[in-house]
CSV table of C-alpha atoms in Angstrom, one decimal:
chain,number,residue,atom,x,y,z
A,1,UNK,CA,174.5,55.2,33.4
A,2,UNK,CA,177.3,54.3,31.9
A,3,UNK,CA,180.6,53.6,33.5
A,4,UNK,CA,182.5,54.7,30.2
A,5,UNK,CA,185.0,57.7,30.2
A,6,UNK,CA,183.3,60.0,27.4
A,7,UNK,CA,186.6,61.1,25.0
A,8,UNK,CA,186.0,64.9,25.5
A,9,UNK,CA,186.5,65.1,29.2
A,10,UNK,CA,190.1,65.3,30.2
A,11,UNK,CA,192.2,62.9,31.8
A,12,UNK,CA,192.2,63.7,35.6
A,13,UNK,CA,195.3,63.7,37.8
A,14,UNK,CA,197.0,65.1,40.7
A,15,UNK,CA,199.4,67.9,40.9
A,16,UNK,CA,202.1,67.3,43.4
A,17,UNK,CA,205.9,68.9,43.3
A,18,UNK,CA,205.3,70.1,39.4
A,19,UNK,CA,204.2,66.8,38.0
A,20,UNK,CA,201.0,65.4,36.9
A,21,UNK,CA,200.6,61.9,38.3
A,22,UNK,CA,197.6,59.3,39.3
A,23,UNK,CA,199.4,59.0,42.8
A,24,UNK,CA,200.3,55.9,44.6
A,25,UNK,CA,196.7,55.2,45.9
A,26,UNK,CA,194.4,52.5,44.2
A,27,UNK,CA,191.2,54.0,44.9
A,28,UNK,CA,189.3,55.9,41.8
A,29,UNK,CA,186.4,58.5,42.0
A,30,UNK,CA,183.6,58.5,39.5
A,31,UNK,CA,183.0,61.8,38.4
A,32,UNK,CA,179.1,61.7,37.4
A,33,UNK,CA,177.3,64.3,34.5
A,34,UNK,CA,174.5,65.7,36.5
A,35,UNK,CA,172.6,65.9,33.3
A,36,UNK,CA,173.0,62.7,32.2
A,37,UNK,CA,174.3,60.3,35.1
A,38,UNK,CA,176.8,59.2,32.7
A,39,UNK,CA,180.7,59.0,34.6
A,40,UNK,CA,182.6,61.6,32.8
A,41,UNK,CA,185.9,60.2,33.9
A,42,UNK,CA,187.6,58.2,36.7
A,43,UNK,CA,189.6,60.8,39.5
A,44,UNK,CA,192.6,59.3,41.3
A,45,UNK,CA,191.9,59.6,45.0
A,46,UNK,CA,195.6,60.7,46.8
A,47,UNK,CA,197.0,58.4,49.0
A,48,UNK,CA,198.4,59.5,52.9
A,49,UNK,CA,202.0,59.2,51.0
A,50,UNK,CA,200.8,61.2,48.0
A,51,UNK,CA,199.5,64.0,50.5
A,52,UNK,CA,202.5,64.0,52.4
A,53,UNK,CA,204.8,64.5,49.3
A,54,UNK,CA,202.5,67.5,48.6
A,55,UNK,CA,203.0,69.1,51.9
A,56,UNK,CA,207.0,68.4,51.8
A,57,UNK,CA,206.9,70.0,47.8
A,58,UNK,CA,205.2,73.2,49.2
A,59,UNK,CA,207.1,73.6,52.5
A,60,UNK,CA,210.4,72.9,50.3
A,61,UNK,CA,209.5,75.8,47.3
A,62,UNK,CA,208.1,78.2,50.0
A,63,UNK,CA,211.6,80.0,50.9
A,64,UNK,CA,212.3,80.8,47.1
A,65,UNK,CA,208.7,81.5,46.3
A,66,UNK,CA,208.7,84.0,48.8
A,67,UNK,CA,211.7,85.8,48.0
A,68,UNK,CA,210.5,86.0,44.4
A,69,UNK,CA,210.1,89.6,43.7
A,70,UNK,CA,206.3,91.0,44.2
A,71,UNK,CA,206.5,92.0,40.7
A,72,UNK,CA,207.7,88.8,39.1
A,73,UNK,CA,204.8,86.7,41.0
A,74,UNK,CA,202.7,89.5,39.7
A,75,UNK,CA,203.5,88.9,36.2
A,76,UNK,CA,203.0,85.2,36.6
A,77,UNK,CA,199.7,85.7,37.9
A,78,UNK,CA,198.8,88.2,35.1
A,79,UNK,CA,199.8,85.6,32.2
A,80,UNK,CA,197.9,83.1,34.2
A,81,UNK,CA,194.9,85.5,33.6
A,82,UNK,CA,195.6,85.3,30.0
A,83,UNK,CA,195.8,82.0,29.6
A,84,UNK,CA,192.7,81.1,31.7
A,85,UNK,CA,190.6,83.9,29.5
A,86,UNK,CA,192.3,82.0,26.2
A,87,UNK,CA,190.6,78.7,27.5
A,88,UNK,CA,187.0,80.0,28.1
A,89,UNK,CA,185.1,77.8,25.6
A,90,UNK,CA,186.8,74.8,27.0
A,91,UNK,CA,186.3,75.8,30.8
A,92,UNK,CA,183.0,76.3,30.0
A,93,UNK,CA,181.9,73.4,28.5
A,94,UNK,CA,183.8,71.3,31.5
A,95,UNK,CA,181.2,73.3,33.8
A,96,UNK,CA,178.5,72.6,32.1
A,97,UNK,CA,179.7,68.4,31.8
A,98,UNK,CA,180.8,68.6,35.5
A,99,UNK,CA,178.5,71.0,36.9
A,100,UNK,CA,175.4,71.4,34.8
A,101,UNK,CA,176.4,75.1,34.9
A,102,UNK,CA,174.8,76.7,31.2
A,103,UNK,CA,177.2,76.5,28.5
A,104,UNK,CA,176.4,80.3,28.1
A,105,UNK,CA,176.8,81.4,31.9
A,106,UNK,CA,180.7,79.4,31.8
A,107,UNK,CA,182.4,82.8,30.6
A,108,UNK,CA,180.9,85.1,33.3
A,109,UNK,CA,182.9,82.8,35.4
A,110,UNK,CA,186.0,82.5,34.1
A,111,UNK,CA,186.1,86.5,33.4
A,112,UNK,CA,185.9,86.5,37.0
A,113,UNK,CA,188.6,83.9,37.8
A,114,UNK,CA,190.9,86.1,35.5
A,115,UNK,CA,189.9,89.1,37.4
A,116,UNK,CA,190.4,87.4,40.9
A,117,UNK,CA,194.2,86.6,39.4
A,118,UNK,CA,194.9,90.5,38.4
A,119,UNK,CA,193.4,91.8,41.4
A,120,UNK,CA,195.5,89.8,43.6
A,121,UNK,CA,198.4,90.6,41.1
A,122,UNK,CA,197.9,94.3,41.6
A,123,UNK,CA,197.6,94.1,45.3
A,124,UNK,CA,200.9,92.1,46.0
A,125,UNK,CA,202.7,95.2,45.1
A,126,UNK,CA,200.5,96.7,47.9
A,127,UNK,CA,201.6,95.2,50.9
A,128,UNK,CA,203.3,98.0,52.6
A,129,UNK,CA,204.6,97.9,56.1
A,130,UNK,CA,204.5,100.7,58.7
A,131,UNK,CA,206.8,102.7,61.0
A,132,UNK,CA,205.8,103.7,64.2
A,133,UNK,CA,206.8,106.7,65.7
A,134,UNK,CA,209.5,105.9,69.0
A,135,UNK,CA,212.0,107.0,71.4
A,136,UNK,CA,215.0,109.0,69.9
A,137,UNK,CA,217.4,106.4,68.5
A,138,UNK,CA,214.9,103.5,68.2
A,139,UNK,CA,213.6,102.3,64.9
A,140,UNK,CA,210.5,100.7,65.2
A,141,UNK,CA,208.7,98.9,62.2
A,142,UNK,CA,205.8,96.5,61.6
A,143,UNK,CA,206.5,94.9,58.3
A,144,UNK,CA,204.6,92.2,56.6
A,145,UNK,CA,205.6,88.2,55.8
A,146,UNK,CA,204.2,85.4,53.8
A,147,UNK,CA,202.5,83.0,56.4
A,148,UNK,CA,203.7,80.3,54.9
A,149,UNK,CA,202.3,77.3,53.1
A,150,UNK,CA,198.7,77.1,53.0
A,151,UNK,CA,196.2,74.6,52.9
A,152,UNK,CA,193.0,75.2,51.0
A,153,UNK,CA,189.5,73.9,50.2
A,154,UNK,CA,187.2,75.0,47.8
A,155,UNK,CA,183.8,73.4,46.5
A,156,UNK,CA,181.9,72.5,43.7
A,157,UNK,CA,179.4,75.3,43.2
A,158,UNK,CA,182.3,77.5,41.8
A,159,UNK,CA,184.4,75.3,40.3
A,160,UNK,CA,186.5,78.0,38.5
A,161,UNK,CA,186.4,81.0,40.4
A,162,UNK,CA,186.8,79.6,44.0
A,163,UNK,CA,189.8,77.8,43.1
A,164,UNK,CA,191.2,80.8,41.3
A,165,UNK,CA,190.9,83.1,44.1
A,166,UNK,CA,192.6,81.0,47.4
A,167,UNK,CA,195.3,80.1,44.6
A,168,UNK,CA,196.0,83.7,43.5
A,169,UNK,CA,195.8,85.0,47.1
A,170,UNK,CA,198.3,82.1,48.0
A,171,UNK,CA,200.6,82.9,45.3
A,172,UNK,CA,200.7,86.4,45.2
A,173,UNK,CA,201.0,87.0,48.7
A,174,UNK,CA,204.2,84.7,48.5
A,175,UNK,CA,203.0,81.9,50.0
A,176,UNK,CA,202.7,78.1,48.6
A,177,UNK,CA,199.7,76.0,48.3
A,178,UNK,CA,198.2,72.6,48.6
A,179,UNK,CA,194.8,72.8,47.5
A,180,UNK,CA,191.7,70.2,47.2
A,181,UNK,CA,189.2,71.4,44.9
A,182,UNK,CA,185.8,69.4,44.8
A,183,UNK,CA,185.8,66.0,43.5
A,184,UNK,CA,182.4,66.8,42.0
A,185,UNK,CA,184.4,69.3,39.5
A,186,UNK,CA,187.9,68.2,39.2
A,187,UNK,CA,188.6,68.8,35.7
A,188,UNK,CA,187.7,72.7,35.7
A,189,UNK,CA,190.1,72.8,38.7
A,190,UNK,CA,192.9,70.4,36.9
A,191,UNK,CA,193.0,73.4,33.5
A,192,UNK,CA,193.3,76.1,35.9
A,193,UNK,CA,196.1,74.7,37.6
A,194,UNK,CA,197.7,73.7,33.8
A,195,UNK,CA,197.1,77.8,32.9
A,196,UNK,CA,199.2,78.6,36.4
A,197,UNK,CA,202.2,75.8,35.4
A,198,UNK,CA,202.4,77.4,32.0
A,199,UNK,CA,202.5,80.6,33.1
A,200,UNK,CA,205.4,80.2,35.0
A,201,UNK,CA,204.3,79.0,38.7
A,202,UNK,CA,207.6,77.0,40.2
A,203,UNK,CA,207.4,73.1,40.6
A,204,UNK,CA,206.0,72.6,44.4
A,205,UNK,CA,204.7,76.2,45.0
A,206,UNK,CA,201.1,75.1,43.6
A,207,UNK,CA,199.8,71.3,44.3
A,208,UNK,CA,196.2,70.1,43.8
A,209,UNK,CA,194.7,66.9,45.2
A,210,UNK,CA,191.8,64.8,45.3
A,211,UNK,CA,190.8,61.7,47.3
A,212,UNK,CA,189.1,61.2,50.4
A,213,UNK,CA,188.3,64.7,52.0
A,214,UNK,CA,188.6,64.0,56.1
A,215,UNK,CA,191.4,62.2,55.6
A,216,UNK,CA,193.3,65.0,53.4
A,217,UNK,CA,191.7,67.8,56.1
A,218,UNK,CA,193.6,65.6,58.5
A,219,UNK,CA,196.7,64.9,57.1
A,220,UNK,CA,196.8,69.0,55.9
A,221,UNK,CA,195.6,70.8,58.7
A,222,UNK,CA,197.8,68.8,61.4
A,223,UNK,CA,201.0,69.0,59.7
A,224,UNK,CA,203.1,71.5,61.4
A,225,UNK,CA,204.4,72.4,57.8
A,226,UNK,CA,200.8,74.0,56.8
A,227,UNK,CA,200.6,77.3,58.4
A,228,UNK,CA,196.7,78.8,57.1
A,229,UNK,CA,193.8,76.9,56.6
A,230,UNK,CA,191.3,78.1,53.8
A,231,UNK,CA,188.3,76.7,53.5
A,232,UNK,CA,184.4,77.5,51.4
A,233,UNK,CA,181.8,75.3,51.9
A,234,UNK,CA,179.3,73.8,54.0
A,235,UNK,CA,178.5,75.2,57.9
A,236,UNK,CA,179.1,71.6,59.2
A,237,UNK,CA,182.3,70.7,57.5
A,238,UNK,CA,183.3,74.4,58.4
A,239,UNK,CA,182.7,73.9,62.0
A,240,UNK,CA,184.7,70.5,62.2
A,241,UNK,CA,187.7,72.0,60.2
A,242,UNK,CA,187.7,74.8,62.6
A,243,UNK,CA,187.4,72.2,65.6
A,244,UNK,CA,190.4,70.1,64.0
A,245,UNK,CA,192.3,73.9,63.2
A,246,UNK,CA,191.6,75.1,66.6
A,247,UNK,CA,193.5,72.1,68.4
A,248,UNK,CA,196.8,72.6,65.7
A,249,UNK,CA,196.5,76.6,66.6
A,250,UNK,CA,196.3,77.2,62.7
A,251,UNK,CA,195.0,80.3,61.6
A,252,UNK,CA,191.8,80.1,59.2
A,253,UNK,CA,189.5,81.8,56.5
A,254,UNK,CA,186.2,80.3,56.5
A,255,UNK,CA,183.2,81.4,54.0
A,256,UNK,CA,180.7,78.9,55.2
A,257,UNK,CA,176.7,78.9,53.9
A,258,UNK,CA,174.3,81.6,53.4
A,259,UNK,CA,170.5,82.0,53.4
A,260,UNK,CA,170.0,85.4,51.7
A,261,UNK,CA,167.1,88.1,52.3
A,262,UNK,CA,165.8,90.2,49.9
A,263,UNK,CA,164.1,92.8,51.6
A,264,UNK,CA,161.7,94.8,48.6
A,265,UNK,CA,160.2,98.0,50.1
A,266,UNK,CA,157.2,99.6,48.7
A,267,UNK,CA,158.7,102.2,47.0
A,268,UNK,CA,160.9,99.8,44.7
A,269,UNK,CA,159.6,99.0,41.0
A,270,UNK,CA,158.1,95.7,41.6
A,271,UNK,CA,158.6,94.4,38.1
A,272,UNK,CA,162.2,95.4,37.8
A,273,UNK,CA,163.3,94.2,40.9
A,274,UNK,CA,161.4,90.7,40.3
A,275,UNK,CA,163.0,90.0,36.9
A,276,UNK,CA,166.3,91.1,38.2
A,277,UNK,CA,166.2,88.9,41.4
A,278,UNK,CA,164.9,85.4,39.0
A,279,UNK,CA,168.2,85.9,37.0
A,280,UNK,CA,170.4,85.9,40.5
A,281,UNK,CA,168.1,83.4,42.4
A,282,UNK,CA,168.4,80.7,39.8
A,283,UNK,CA,171.5,81.5,38.4
A,284,UNK,CA,173.6,78.1,38.8
A,285,UNK,CA,170.1,76.5,39.6
A,286,UNK,CA,170.0,78.5,43.1
A,287,UNK,CA,173.4,76.8,44.0
A,288,UNK,CA,175.3,79.5,45.2
A,289,UNK,CA,176.2,80.7,48.9
A,290,UNK,CA,174.9,84.2,48.3
A,291,UNK,CA,171.6,83.7,46.1
A,292,UNK,CA,168.8,85.6,47.1
A,293,UNK,CA,166.5,82.7,49.1
A,294,UNK,CA,164.0,84.4,51.4
A,295,UNK,CA,162.2,87.2,49.9
A,296,UNK,CA,160.2,89.6,52.3
A,297,UNK,CA,157.7,91.9,50.0
A,298,UNK,CA,155.8,94.8,51.3
A,299,UNK,CA,152.3,94.0,50.8
A,300,UNK,CA,151.4,97.0,48.7
A,301,UNK,CA,153.7,95.6,45.7
A,302,UNK,CA,153.4,92.0,46.9
A,303,UNK,CA,150.9,90.8,44.4
A,304,UNK,CA,153.0,92.2,41.6
A,305,UNK,CA,156.3,91.1,42.3
A,306,UNK,CA,155.1,87.4,42.9
A,307,UNK,CA,153.1,87.5,39.4
A,308,UNK,CA,156.1,88.9,37.5
A,309,UNK,CA,158.5,86.7,39.5
A,310,UNK,CA,156.1,83.8,38.7
A,311,UNK,CA,156.3,84.6,35.0
A,312,UNK,CA,159.8,85.2,34.6
A,313,UNK,CA,160.7,82.2,36.0
A,314,UNK,CA,158.5,79.9,34.2
A,315,UNK,CA,160.0,81.5,31.2
A,316,UNK,CA,163.1,80.0,32.4
A,317,UNK,CA,164.2,77.1,30.0
A,318,UNK,CA,165.5,74.2,31.8
A,319,UNK,CA,167.5,71.4,30.2
A,320,UNK,CA,171.0,70.7,28.7
A,321,UNK,CA,173.5,72.8,29.9
A,322,UNK,CA,175.4,72.4,26.7
A,323,UNK,CA,172.3,74.0,24.9
A,324,UNK,CA,173.0,78.0,24.5
A,325,UNK,CA,169.2,78.3,25.0
A,326,UNK,CA,169.0,76.9,28.1
A,327,UNK,CA,168.9,79.4,31.3
A,328,UNK,CA,169.0,76.6,34.3
A,329,UNK,CA,170.9,73.4,33.9
A,330,UNK,CA,170.2,70.6,36.6
A,331,UNK,CA,171.3,70.2,40.2
A,332,UNK,CA,174.6,68.9,41.1
A,333,UNK,CA,173.7,65.3,42.0
A,334,UNK,CA,170.4,63.7,42.8
A,335,UNK,CA,171.2,64.1,46.8
A,336,UNK,CA,170.9,67.9,46.2
A,337,UNK,CA,167.7,67.6,44.7
A,338,UNK,CA,166.2,65.6,47.1
A,339,UNK,CA,167.3,67.7,49.8
A,340,UNK,CA,165.9,70.4,48.5
A,341,UNK,CA,162.8,68.6,47.6
A,342,UNK,CA,162.5,67.0,51.2
A,343,UNK,CA,162.7,71.3,52.3
A,344,UNK,CA,160.0,72.3,49.8
A,345,UNK,CA,157.6,69.9,50.4
A,346,UNK,CA,157.8,70.4,54.3
A,347,UNK,CA,157.1,74.3,53.8
A,348,UNK,CA,154.1,73.0,51.7
A,349,UNK,CA,152.8,71.0,54.0
A,350,UNK,CA,153.3,73.9,56.8
A,351,UNK,CA,150.9,75.9,54.6
A,352,UNK,CA,153.2,77.5,52.2
A,353,UNK,CA,151.5,78.1,48.6
A,354,UNK,CA,153.6,76.6,45.5
A,355,UNK,CA,153.1,79.3,42.8
A,356,UNK,CA,155.4,77.6,40.3
A,357,UNK,CA,157.8,74.8,40.4
A,358,UNK,CA,157.9,72.2,43.0
A,359,UNK,CA,158.6,69.0,41.2
A,360,UNK,CA,161.8,67.1,39.3
A,361,UNK,CA,161.8,67.6,35.6
A,362,UNK,CA,162.2,63.9,33.4
A,363,UNK,CA,163.5,60.8,35.1
A,364,UNK,CA,167.2,61.6,33.6
A,365,UNK,CA,169.4,64.2,35.3
A,366,UNK,CA,168.8,65.9,38.7
A,367,UNK,CA,166.6,68.5,37.0
A,368,UNK,CA,164.5,70.4,39.3
A,369,UNK,CA,161.8,72.8,38.1
A,370,UNK,CA,162.1,76.8,39.3
A,371,UNK,CA,160.3,77.2,42.7
A,372,UNK,CA,158.3,80.2,44.0
A,373,UNK,CA,157.0,79.4,47.8
A,374,UNK,CA,154.5,82.3,48.9
A,375,UNK,CA,152.7,82.7,52.6
A,376,UNK,CA,155.5,80.6,53.9
A,377,UNK,CA,155.2,80.3,57.4
A,378,UNK,CA,157.8,80.5,60.0
A,379,UNK,CA,157.3,77.2,61.3
A,380,UNK,CA,158.8,75.6,57.9
A,381,UNK,CA,162.3,74.7,58.2
A,382,UNK,CA,163.3,76.1,54.7
A,383,UNK,CA,162.9,79.6,56.6
A,384,UNK,CA,165.9,78.2,58.7
A,385,UNK,CA,167.8,76.0,56.9
A,386,UNK,CA,169.5,77.0,53.9
A,387,UNK,CA,168.1,75.1,50.6
A,388,UNK,CA,171.0,76.0,47.9
A,389,UNK,CA,168.7,74.9,45.3
A,390,UNK,CA,166.1,76.3,43.0
A,391,UNK,CA,163.7,77.7,45.2
A,392,UNK,CA,162.1,81.3,46.2
A,393,UNK,CA,160.3,81.7,49.7
A,394,UNK,CA,158.1,84.7,49.7
A,395,UNK,CA,156.9,86.5,53.0
A,396,UNK,CA,154.7,89.8,53.5
A,397,UNK,CA,155.7,92.7,55.5
A,398,UNK,CA,154.5,96.3,56.5
A,399,UNK,CA,156.9,97.4,59.1
A,400,UNK,CA,160.4,97.7,58.2
A,401,UNK,CA,162.1,97.3,61.8
A,402,UNK,CA,159.9,94.2,62.3
A,403,UNK,CA,161.2,92.9,58.9
A,404,UNK,CA,164.9,93.8,59.5
A,405,UNK,CA,164.3,91.4,62.9
A,406,UNK,CA,163.0,89.0,60.1
A,407,UNK,CA,165.2,89.2,57.9
A,408,UNK,CA,168.1,88.4,60.9
A,409,UNK,CA,166.7,85.8,62.4
A,410,UNK,CA,168.9,82.4,61.0
A,411,UNK,CA,172.1,81.4,61.8
A,412,UNK,CA,173.4,83.0,58.7
A,413,UNK,CA,174.9,86.2,57.9
A,414,UNK,CA,176.6,86.3,54.1
A,415,UNK,CA,174.6,88.0,52.0
A,416,UNK,CA,171.6,90.4,51.7
A,417,UNK,CA,169.7,92.4,49.1
A,418,UNK,CA,167.0,94.8,49.2
A,419,UNK,CA,164.8,97.3,47.0
A,420,UNK,CA,164.2,100.8,47.6
A,421,UNK,CA,164.3,104.4,46.2
A,422,UNK,CA,165.0,105.9,49.9
A,423,UNK,CA,168.3,106.9,50.9
A,424,UNK,CA,166.9,106.8,54.2
A,425,UNK,CA,165.6,103.5,54.2
A,426,UNK,CA,168.7,102.3,52.5
A,427,UNK,CA,170.5,103.5,55.7
A,428,UNK,CA,168.3,101.7,57.9
A,429,UNK,CA,168.9,98.2,56.2
A,430,UNK,CA,172.5,99.2,56.1
A,431,UNK,CA,172.6,99.9,59.9
A,432,UNK,CA,170.5,96.7,60.7
A,433,UNK,CA,170.7,93.8,58.5
A,434,UNK,CA,173.5,91.3,60.1
A,435,UNK,CA,175.6,90.4,57.1
A,436,UNK,CA,179.2,90.4,55.9
A,437,UNK,CA,177.5,92.0,52.3
A,438,UNK,CA,174.8,94.0,50.9
A,439,UNK,CA,173.4,94.7,48.1
A,440,UNK,CA,171.0,97.7,47.4
A,441,UNK,CA,168.9,97.7,44.2
A,442,UNK,CA,171.4,95.1,42.5
A,443,UNK,CA,172.9,91.9,43.0
A,444,UNK,CA,176.3,92.6,43.0
A,445,UNK,CA,178.7,93.2,46.1
A,446,UNK,CA,180.9,90.3,45.5
A,447,UNK,CA,183.7,92.0,42.9
A,448,UNK,CA,187.1,91.2,43.4
A,449,UNK,CA,188.0,94.5,45.0
A,450,UNK,CA,185.4,93.9,47.9
A,451,UNK,CA,185.9,92.4,50.5
A,452,UNK,CA,184.4,88.6,50.8
A,453,UNK,CA,182.8,87.3,53.8
A,454,UNK,CA,180.2,86.4,56.4
A,455,UNK,CA,179.1,86.9,59.9
A,456,UNK,CA,177.6,84.2,62.7
A,457,UNK,CA,177.5,80.9,61.2
A,458,UNK,CA,178.6,82.1,57.4
A,459,UNK,CA,182.1,82.6,58.8
A,460,UNK,CA,184.8,85.0,59.6
A,461,UNK,CA,187.9,85.9,57.5
A,462,UNK,CA,187.7,87.9,54.3
A,463,UNK,CA,188.5,87.1,50.8
A,464,UNK,CA,189.1,90.6,47.8
A,465,UNK,CA,189.3,93.5,48.9
A,466,UNK,CA,192.2,95.4,50.2
A,467,UNK,CA,192.0,93.1,52.8
A,468,UNK,CA,192.5,89.9,50.5
A,469,UNK,CA,196.1,88.8,52.3
A,470,UNK,CA,195.0,89.7,55.8
A,471,UNK,CA,194.9,85.8,56.7
A,472,UNK,CA,198.0,85.3,54.1
A,473,UNK,CA,200.3,87.7,55.4
A,474,UNK,CA,201.8,87.9,59.1
A,475,UNK,CA,203.3,90.9,61.0
A,476,UNK,CA,206.4,91.2,62.4
A,477,UNK,CA,207.3,94.1,64.8
A,478,UNK,CA,210.7,95.3,64.6
A,479,UNK,CA,212.4,98.0,66.8
A,480,UNK,CA,216.2,98.6,66.3
A,481,UNK,CA,218.3,100.8,68.8
A,482,UNK,CA,220.6,102.3,66.1
A,483,UNK,CA,223.1,103.4,69.0
A,484,UNK,CA,224.3,101.2,72.1
A,485,UNK,CA,225.5,104.5,73.8
């Protein structure tokens, strides 16, 4: 491993009150290339004083930004979307360097970031209140207002789309924001923030900090100035933030982990379903919260599906994410690789059959072979613990009611998938599966116009869809008696 920053990687800084700064802290966080182990750059870690400055800036900027006409806010967001798309090549390269996302997959995430900005821009023009019938001489209204400065936290696995979602939702609703993106993938978020600045976001409206997560979350959430907490990440961290936010009576939006089931019924085309599943399963090395992981295959099509799935998985080119032919890059770091490998080894020890993969690739970087496990027993940890990696877990089923129970047999409930040609079967699955997002015969269901979020331990609150501002806007009831006689 080298400690020399690579010249192609941008300077890393904090954004506080409209200025890019190294902050007042002395600590620097190495940002590692997961493909090579090389240090890409050194990220300034915000001090407590830096966090306080960001809070003050967001609080001071809020009244003016709240009073800005929604059309003007929307125009700024649309301009930012244009700028983000214009830097698609740069952002794709940065995601390849920081995350290991294949460079050919980068434009899709950049495009999604732009769509999120445009969706929130359009929805901001429709934040209507209500007129409520009342007694004679009394006008009753329910009005919507921005909740105030927002504390946001985003993960490394969606370094472009996740910050774009939270920043655009906050800004479009009239809120200001202090956001802490992941320290593993800071440059992607920094470029997004530069686009917002260039589009005309005033100083203090958008603040971006990095550093020690525990200190930053404590400072932001405990501050009386911050009025909403929105977090995307793991269940354990989400629980700790929920406790802290609850202590300070802060509303929250939590989008946490997933362990998505995929039910493939007897009437589905098993080869087509398998080939579609491989693309979705191994995208971003399986490090996506809505990635399909637990595959329940009807016994009539089990063998055909598995053979097609294994063949397609083995055709994937695993390697340098900067190579346009690469289909899957490395995992984010060796710690994640080891966690996935431990779950796979446990499953095999419990009796699972390794059909392909199940091993590290090479000695440099966090590369792991796409893995397929069949005949996985219920005792294997991987059926209840989110693997968050390039592994598909396969079981057979014969009865639809029974497989729905098995699909629900985890604490997660973010996404689920099914393949069937029967409207009746689709209706039963829709009714029975405990999930926030269900996609049938495809792997969509996470577009900006659809509410995104989970149930059970996968969190609460929704992002996107017509519900996109539910956490960012609060209601005020106004009862006005127009005559005192």
